[in-house]
PDB file of C-alpha atoms in Angstrom:
ATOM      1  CA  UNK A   1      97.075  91.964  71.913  1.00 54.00           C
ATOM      2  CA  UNK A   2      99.775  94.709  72.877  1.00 57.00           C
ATOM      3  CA  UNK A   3     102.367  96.291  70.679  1.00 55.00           C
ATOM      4  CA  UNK A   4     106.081  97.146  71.780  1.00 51.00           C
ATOM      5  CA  UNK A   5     106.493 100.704  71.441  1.00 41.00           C
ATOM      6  CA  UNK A   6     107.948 102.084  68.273  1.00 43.00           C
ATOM      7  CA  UNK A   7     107.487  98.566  66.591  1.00 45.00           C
ATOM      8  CA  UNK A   8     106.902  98.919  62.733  1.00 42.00           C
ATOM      9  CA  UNK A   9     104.030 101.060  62.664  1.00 43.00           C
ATOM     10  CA  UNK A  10     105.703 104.090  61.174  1.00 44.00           C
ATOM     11  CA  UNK A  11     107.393 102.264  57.862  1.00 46.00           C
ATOM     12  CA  UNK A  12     105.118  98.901  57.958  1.00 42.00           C
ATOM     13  CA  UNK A  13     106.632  98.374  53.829  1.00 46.00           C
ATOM     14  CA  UNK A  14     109.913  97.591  55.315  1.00 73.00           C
ATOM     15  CA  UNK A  15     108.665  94.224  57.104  1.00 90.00           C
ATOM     16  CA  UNK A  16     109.584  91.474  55.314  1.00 93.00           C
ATOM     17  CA  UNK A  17     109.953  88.594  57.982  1.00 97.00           C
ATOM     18  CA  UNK A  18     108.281  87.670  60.955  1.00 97.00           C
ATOM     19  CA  UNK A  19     108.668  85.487  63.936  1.00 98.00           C
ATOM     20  CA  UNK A  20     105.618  83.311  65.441  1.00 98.00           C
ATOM     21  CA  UNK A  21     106.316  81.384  68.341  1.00 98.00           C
ATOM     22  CA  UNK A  22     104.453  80.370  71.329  1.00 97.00           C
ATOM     23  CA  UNK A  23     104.332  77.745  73.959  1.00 95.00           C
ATOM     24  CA  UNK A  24     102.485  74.396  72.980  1.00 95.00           C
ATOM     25  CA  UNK A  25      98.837  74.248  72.817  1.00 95.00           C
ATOM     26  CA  UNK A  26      99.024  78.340  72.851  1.00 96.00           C
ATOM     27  CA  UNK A  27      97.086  78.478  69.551  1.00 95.00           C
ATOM     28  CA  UNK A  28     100.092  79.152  67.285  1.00 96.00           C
ATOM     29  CA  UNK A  29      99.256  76.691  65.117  1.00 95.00           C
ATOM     30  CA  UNK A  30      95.775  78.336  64.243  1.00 96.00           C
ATOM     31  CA  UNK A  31      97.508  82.065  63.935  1.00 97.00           C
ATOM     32  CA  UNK A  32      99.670  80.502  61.465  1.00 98.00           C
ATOM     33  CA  UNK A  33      96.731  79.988  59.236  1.00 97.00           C
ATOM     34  CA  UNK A  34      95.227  83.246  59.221  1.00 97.00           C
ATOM     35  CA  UNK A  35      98.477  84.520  58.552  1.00 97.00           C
ATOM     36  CA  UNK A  36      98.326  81.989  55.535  1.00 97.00           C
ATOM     37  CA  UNK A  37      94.888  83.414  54.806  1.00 96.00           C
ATOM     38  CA  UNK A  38      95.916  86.806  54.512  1.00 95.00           C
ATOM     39  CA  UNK A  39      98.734  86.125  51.866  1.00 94.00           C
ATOM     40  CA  UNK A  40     101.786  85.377  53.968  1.00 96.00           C
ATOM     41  CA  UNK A  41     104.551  82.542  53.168  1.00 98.00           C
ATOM     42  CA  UNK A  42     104.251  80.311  56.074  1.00 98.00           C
ATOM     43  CA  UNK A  43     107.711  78.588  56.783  1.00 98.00           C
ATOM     44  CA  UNK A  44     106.598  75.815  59.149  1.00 98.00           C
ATOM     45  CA  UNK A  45     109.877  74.828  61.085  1.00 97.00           C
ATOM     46  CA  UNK A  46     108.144  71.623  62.855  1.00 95.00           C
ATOM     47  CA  UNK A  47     106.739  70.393  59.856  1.00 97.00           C
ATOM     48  CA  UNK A  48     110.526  70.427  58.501  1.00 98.00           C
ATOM     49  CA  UNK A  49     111.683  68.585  61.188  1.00 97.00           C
ATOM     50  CA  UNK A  50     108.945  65.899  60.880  1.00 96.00           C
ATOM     51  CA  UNK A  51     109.984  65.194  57.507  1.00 98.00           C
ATOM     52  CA  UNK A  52     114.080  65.443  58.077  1.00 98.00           C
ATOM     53  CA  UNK A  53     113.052  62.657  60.459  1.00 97.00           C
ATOM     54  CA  UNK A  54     110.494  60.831  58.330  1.00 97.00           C
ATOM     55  CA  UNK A  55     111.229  57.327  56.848  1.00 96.00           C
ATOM     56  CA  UNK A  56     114.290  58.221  54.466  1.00 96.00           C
ATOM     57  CA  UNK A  57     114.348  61.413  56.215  1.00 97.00           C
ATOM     58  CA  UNK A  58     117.418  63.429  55.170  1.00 97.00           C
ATOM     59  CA  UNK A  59     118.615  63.537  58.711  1.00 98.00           C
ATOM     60  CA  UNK A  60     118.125  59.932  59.870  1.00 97.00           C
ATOM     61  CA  UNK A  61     121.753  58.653  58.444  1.00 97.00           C
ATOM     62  CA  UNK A  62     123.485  61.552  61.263  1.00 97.00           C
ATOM     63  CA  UNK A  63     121.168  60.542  64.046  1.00 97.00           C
ATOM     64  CA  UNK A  64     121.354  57.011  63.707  1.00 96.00           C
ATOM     65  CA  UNK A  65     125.111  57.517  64.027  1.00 96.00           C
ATOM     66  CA  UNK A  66     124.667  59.852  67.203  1.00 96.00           C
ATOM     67  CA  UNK A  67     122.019  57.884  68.745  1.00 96.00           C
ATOM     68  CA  UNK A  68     122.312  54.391  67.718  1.00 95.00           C
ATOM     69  CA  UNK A  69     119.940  52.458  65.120  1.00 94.00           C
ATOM     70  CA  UNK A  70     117.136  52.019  67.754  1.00 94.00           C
ATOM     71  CA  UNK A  71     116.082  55.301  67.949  1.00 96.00           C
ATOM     72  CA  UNK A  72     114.529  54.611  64.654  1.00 96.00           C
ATOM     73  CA  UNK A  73     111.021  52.928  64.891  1.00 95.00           C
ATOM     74  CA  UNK A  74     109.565  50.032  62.738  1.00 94.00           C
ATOM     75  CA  UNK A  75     108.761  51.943  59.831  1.00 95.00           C
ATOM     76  CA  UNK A  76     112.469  53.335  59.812  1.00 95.00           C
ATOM     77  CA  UNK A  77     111.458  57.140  60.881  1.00 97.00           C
ATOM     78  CA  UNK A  78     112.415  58.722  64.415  1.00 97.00           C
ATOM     79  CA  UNK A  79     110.741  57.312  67.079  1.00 96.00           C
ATOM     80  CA  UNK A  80     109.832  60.620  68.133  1.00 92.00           C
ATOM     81  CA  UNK A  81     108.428  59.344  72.017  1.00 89.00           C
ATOM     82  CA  UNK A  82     111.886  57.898  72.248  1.00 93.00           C
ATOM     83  CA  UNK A  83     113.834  60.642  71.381  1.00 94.00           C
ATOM     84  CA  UNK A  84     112.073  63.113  73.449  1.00 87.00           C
ATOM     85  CA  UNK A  85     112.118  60.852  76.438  1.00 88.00           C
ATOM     86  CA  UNK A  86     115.940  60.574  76.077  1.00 92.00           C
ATOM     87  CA  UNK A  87     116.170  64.480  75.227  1.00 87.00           C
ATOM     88  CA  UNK A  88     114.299  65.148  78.408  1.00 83.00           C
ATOM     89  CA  UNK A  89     116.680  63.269  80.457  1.00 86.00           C
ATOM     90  CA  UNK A  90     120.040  63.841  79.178  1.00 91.00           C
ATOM     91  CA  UNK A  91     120.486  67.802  78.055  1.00 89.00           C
ATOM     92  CA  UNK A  92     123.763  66.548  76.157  1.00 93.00           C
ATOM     93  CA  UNK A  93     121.579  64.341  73.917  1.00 94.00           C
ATOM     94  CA  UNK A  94     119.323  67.066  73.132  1.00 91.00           C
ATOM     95  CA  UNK A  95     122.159  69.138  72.732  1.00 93.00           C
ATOM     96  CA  UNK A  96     123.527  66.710  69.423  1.00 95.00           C
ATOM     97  CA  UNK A  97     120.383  66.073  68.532  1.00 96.00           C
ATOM     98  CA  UNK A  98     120.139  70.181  67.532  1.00 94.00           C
ATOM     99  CA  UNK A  99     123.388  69.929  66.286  1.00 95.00           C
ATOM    100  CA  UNK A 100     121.891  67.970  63.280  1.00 97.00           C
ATOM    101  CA  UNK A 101     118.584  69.065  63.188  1.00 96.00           C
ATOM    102  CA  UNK A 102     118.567  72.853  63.702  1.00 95.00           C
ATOM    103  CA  UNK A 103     120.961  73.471  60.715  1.00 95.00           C
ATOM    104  CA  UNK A 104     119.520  71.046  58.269  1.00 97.00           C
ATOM    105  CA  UNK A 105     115.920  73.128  59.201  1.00 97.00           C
ATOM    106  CA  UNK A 106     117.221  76.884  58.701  1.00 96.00           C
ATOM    107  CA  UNK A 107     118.711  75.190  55.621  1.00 97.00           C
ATOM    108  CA  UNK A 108     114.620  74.036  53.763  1.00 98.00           C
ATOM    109  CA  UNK A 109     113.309  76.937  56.044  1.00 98.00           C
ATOM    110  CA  UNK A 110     115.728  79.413  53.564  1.00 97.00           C
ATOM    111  CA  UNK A 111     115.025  77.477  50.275  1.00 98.00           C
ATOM    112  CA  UNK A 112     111.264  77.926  51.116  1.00 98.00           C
ATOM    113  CA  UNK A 113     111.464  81.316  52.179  1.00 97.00           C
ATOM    114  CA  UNK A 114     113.562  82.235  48.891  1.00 97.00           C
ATOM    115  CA  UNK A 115     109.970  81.623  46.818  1.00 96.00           C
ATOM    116  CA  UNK A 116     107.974  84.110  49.040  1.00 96.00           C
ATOM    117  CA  UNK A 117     107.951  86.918  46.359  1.00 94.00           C
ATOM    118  CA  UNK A 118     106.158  89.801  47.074  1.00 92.00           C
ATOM    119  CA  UNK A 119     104.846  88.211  50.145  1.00 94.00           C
ATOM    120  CA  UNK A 120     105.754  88.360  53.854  1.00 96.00           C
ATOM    121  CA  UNK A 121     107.351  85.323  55.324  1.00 97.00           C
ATOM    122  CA  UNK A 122     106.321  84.070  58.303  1.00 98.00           C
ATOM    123  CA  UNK A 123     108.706  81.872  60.409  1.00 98.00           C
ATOM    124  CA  UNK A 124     106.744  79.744  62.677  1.00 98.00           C
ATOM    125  CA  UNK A 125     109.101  78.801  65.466  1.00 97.00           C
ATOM    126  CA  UNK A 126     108.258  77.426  68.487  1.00 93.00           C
ATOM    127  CA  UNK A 127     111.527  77.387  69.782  1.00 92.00           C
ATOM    128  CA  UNK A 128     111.983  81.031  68.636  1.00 96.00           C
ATOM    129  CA  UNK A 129     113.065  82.673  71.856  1.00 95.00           C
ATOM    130  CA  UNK A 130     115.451  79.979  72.902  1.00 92.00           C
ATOM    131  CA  UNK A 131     117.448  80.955  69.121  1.00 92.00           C
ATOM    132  CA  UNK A 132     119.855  84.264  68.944  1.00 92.00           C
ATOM    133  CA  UNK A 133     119.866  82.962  65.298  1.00 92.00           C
ATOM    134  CA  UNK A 134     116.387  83.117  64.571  1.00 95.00           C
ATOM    135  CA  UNK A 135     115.206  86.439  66.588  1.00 94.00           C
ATOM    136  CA  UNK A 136     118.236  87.876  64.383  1.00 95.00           C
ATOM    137  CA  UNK A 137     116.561  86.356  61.274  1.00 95.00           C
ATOM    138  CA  UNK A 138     113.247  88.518  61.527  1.00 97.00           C
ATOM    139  CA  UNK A 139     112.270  91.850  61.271  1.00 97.00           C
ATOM    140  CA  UNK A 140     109.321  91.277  63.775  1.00 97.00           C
ATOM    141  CA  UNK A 141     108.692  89.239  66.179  1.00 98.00           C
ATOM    142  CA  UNK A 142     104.936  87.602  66.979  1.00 98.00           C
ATOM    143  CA  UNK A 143     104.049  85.858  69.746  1.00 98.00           C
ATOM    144  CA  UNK A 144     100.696  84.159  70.983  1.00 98.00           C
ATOM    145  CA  UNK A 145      99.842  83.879  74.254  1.00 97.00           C
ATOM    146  CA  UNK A 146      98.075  82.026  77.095  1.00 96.00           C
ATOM    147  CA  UNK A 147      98.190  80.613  80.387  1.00 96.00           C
ATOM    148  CA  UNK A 148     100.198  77.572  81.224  1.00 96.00           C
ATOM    149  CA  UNK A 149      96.357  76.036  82.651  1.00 96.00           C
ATOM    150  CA  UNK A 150      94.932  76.497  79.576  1.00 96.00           C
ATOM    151  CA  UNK A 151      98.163  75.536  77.272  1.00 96.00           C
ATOM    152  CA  UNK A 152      97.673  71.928  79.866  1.00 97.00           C
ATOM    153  CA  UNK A 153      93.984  71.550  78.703  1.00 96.00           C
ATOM    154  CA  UNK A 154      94.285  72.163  75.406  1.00 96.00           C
ATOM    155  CA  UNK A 155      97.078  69.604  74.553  1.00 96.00           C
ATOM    156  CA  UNK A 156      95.224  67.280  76.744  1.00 96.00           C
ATOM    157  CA  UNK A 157      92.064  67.619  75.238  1.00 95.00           C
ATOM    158  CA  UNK A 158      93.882  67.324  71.753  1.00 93.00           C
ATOM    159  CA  UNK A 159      96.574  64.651  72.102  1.00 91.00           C
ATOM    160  CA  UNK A 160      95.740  62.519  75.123  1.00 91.00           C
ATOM    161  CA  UNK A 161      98.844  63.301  77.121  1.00 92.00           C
ATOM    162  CA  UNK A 162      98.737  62.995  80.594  1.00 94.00           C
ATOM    163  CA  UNK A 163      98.748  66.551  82.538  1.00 95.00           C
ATOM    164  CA  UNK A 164     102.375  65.944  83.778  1.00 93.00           C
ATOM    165  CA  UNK A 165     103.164  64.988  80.052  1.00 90.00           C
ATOM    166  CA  UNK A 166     102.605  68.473  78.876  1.00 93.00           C
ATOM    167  CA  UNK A 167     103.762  69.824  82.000  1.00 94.00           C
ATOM    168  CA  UNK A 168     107.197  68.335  81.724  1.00 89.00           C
ATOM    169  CA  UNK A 169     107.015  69.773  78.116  1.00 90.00           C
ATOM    170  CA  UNK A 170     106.468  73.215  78.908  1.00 94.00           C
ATOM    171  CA  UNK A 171     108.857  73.083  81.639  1.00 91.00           C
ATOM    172  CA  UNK A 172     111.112  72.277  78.650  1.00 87.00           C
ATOM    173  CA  UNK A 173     110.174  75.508  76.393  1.00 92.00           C
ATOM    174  CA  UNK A 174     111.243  79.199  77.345  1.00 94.00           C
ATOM    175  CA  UNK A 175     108.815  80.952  80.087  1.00 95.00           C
ATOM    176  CA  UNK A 176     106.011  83.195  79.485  1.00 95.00           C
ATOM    177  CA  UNK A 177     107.987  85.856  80.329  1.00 96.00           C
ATOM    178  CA  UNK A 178     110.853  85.277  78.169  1.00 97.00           C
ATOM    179  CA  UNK A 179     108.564  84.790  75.350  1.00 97.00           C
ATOM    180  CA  UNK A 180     106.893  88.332  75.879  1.00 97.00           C
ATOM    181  CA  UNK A 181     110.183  89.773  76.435  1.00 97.00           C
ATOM    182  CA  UNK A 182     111.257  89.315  72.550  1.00 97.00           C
ATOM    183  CA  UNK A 183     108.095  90.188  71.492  1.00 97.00           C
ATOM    184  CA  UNK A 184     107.209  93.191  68.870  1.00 97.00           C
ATOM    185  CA  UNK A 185     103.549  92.136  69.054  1.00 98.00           C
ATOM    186  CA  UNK A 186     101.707  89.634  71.528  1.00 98.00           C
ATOM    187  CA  UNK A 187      98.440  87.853  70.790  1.00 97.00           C
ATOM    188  CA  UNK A 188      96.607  87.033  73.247  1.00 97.00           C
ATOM    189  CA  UNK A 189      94.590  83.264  73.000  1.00 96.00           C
ATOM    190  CA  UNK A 190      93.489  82.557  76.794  1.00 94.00           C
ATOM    191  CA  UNK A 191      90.784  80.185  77.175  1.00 86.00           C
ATOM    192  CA  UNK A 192      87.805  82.513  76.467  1.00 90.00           C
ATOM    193  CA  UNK A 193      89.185  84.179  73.336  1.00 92.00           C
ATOM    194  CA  UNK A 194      87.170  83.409  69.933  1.00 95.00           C
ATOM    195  CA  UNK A 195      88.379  82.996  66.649  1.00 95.00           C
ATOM    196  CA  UNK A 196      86.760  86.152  65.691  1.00 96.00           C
ATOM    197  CA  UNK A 197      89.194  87.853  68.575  1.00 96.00           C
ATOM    198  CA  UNK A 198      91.743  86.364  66.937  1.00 96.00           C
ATOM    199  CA  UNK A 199      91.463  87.718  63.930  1.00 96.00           C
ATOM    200  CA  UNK A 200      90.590  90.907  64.780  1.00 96.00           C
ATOM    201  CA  UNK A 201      94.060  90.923  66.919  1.00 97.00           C
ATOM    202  CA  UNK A 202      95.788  90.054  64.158  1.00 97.00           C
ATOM    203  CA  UNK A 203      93.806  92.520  61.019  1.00 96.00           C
ATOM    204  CA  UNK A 204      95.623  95.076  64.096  1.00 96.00           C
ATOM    205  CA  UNK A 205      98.977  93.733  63.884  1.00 96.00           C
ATOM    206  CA  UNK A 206      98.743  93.320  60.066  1.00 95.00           C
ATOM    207  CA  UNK A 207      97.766  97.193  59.890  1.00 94.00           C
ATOM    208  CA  UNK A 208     100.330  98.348  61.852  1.00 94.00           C
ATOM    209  CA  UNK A 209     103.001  95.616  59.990  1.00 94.00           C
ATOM    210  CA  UNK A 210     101.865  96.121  56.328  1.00 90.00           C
ATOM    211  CA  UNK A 211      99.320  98.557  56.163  1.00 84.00           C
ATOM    212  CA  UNK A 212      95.639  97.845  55.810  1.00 67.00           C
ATOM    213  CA  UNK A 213      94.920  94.108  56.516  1.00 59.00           C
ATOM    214  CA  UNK A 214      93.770  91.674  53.726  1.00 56.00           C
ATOM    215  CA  UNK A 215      91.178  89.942  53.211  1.00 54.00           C
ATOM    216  CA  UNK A 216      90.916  86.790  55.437  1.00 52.00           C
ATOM    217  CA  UNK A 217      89.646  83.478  54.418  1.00 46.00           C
ATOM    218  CA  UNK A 218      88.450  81.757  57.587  1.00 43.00           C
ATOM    219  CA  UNK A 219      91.308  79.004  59.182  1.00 42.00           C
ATOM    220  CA  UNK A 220      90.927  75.450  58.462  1.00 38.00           C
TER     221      UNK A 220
END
């Protein structure tokens, strides 16, 4: 885990909003929920889009239009294989595909952020250093991090993809580098970390964020 210098440490009441971003199969998904565990508002911007895109999704009506009634599956939701193989081939249709989606998702992502409270709100974006929009959102900006090997294996091991599957994917997202170039904070989740490294990477962001860490319950 590193720490850009002069991040929050010195006034860690004044964070309000984070970032959390990483490349697929980094291990995001499982920083997300200790961040859960120790009291923070997760805004989860992929589970948004899943249900825009659901049957009688709220954005199905626009994409049908943009796309043609056959990107819809059986069940009337987004056939999601579809639409990412087309994305992945034609920049312009991932282009209007944003154009519908990515408002209609900082749109829920603010409604559920508004009943945060006290607590800190954590945007999980994995997208996040591709957006102007959303590093301007934050106060901080977390991101987890692995190699590209080990982001392969994982989403193999998990999903079934083929290696060039993922690989295409990645090829897709923002680089390593431009990832760790945004960041306030960087958690590193290579192959051999634990959980237990994890959290005790993240009790030292916490500290330095809010102040002492919380009490974590352990991830499900």
């Amino acid at each position: 885990m590193g720490l850009r210098p002069g991040s929050a440490a010195a006034e860690p009441a004044r964070v309000r909003s984070i970032g959390l971003t990483g490349g697929i199969g980094s291990g995001k998904s499982t920083v997300a929920r200790m961040l859960a565990a120790r009291g923070a508002l997760v805004v989860d911007t992929d589970a948004i889009a899943r249900a825009l895109t659901a049957p009688g999704g709220a954005a199905l009506p626009a994409i049908a239009a943009a796309f043609g009634a056959e990107i819809l599956g059986a069940d009337g939701a987004l056939d999601r294989d579809r639409m990412r193989a087309l994305a992945f081939a034609d920049p312009d249709a991932r282009r209007r595909l944003e154009a519908i989606l990515h408002p209609m998702i900082a749109a829920e992502a603010e409604a559920q952020a508004a009943r945060a409270g006290a607590r800190p709100v954590v945007f999980d974006v994995p997208l996040l250093a591709e957006s102007p929009r959303w590093r301007a959102r934050v106060d901080r900006v977390l991101v987890v991090d692995c190699p590209e090997a080990v982001q392969v294996e994982r989403v193999v091991r998990r999903s079934g993809w083929a290696s060039q599957a993922v690989e295409r994917v990645i090829a897709q997202q923002a680089t390593r580098a431009a990832r760790r170039a945004i960041a306030d904070a960087v958690i590193d989740n290579g192959g051999a970390t634990t959980l237990a490294q994890l959290e005790s990477q993240l009790d030292a962001v916490w500290r330095d964020w809010f102040g002492a860490p919380a009490a974590a319950a352990a991830p499900r």
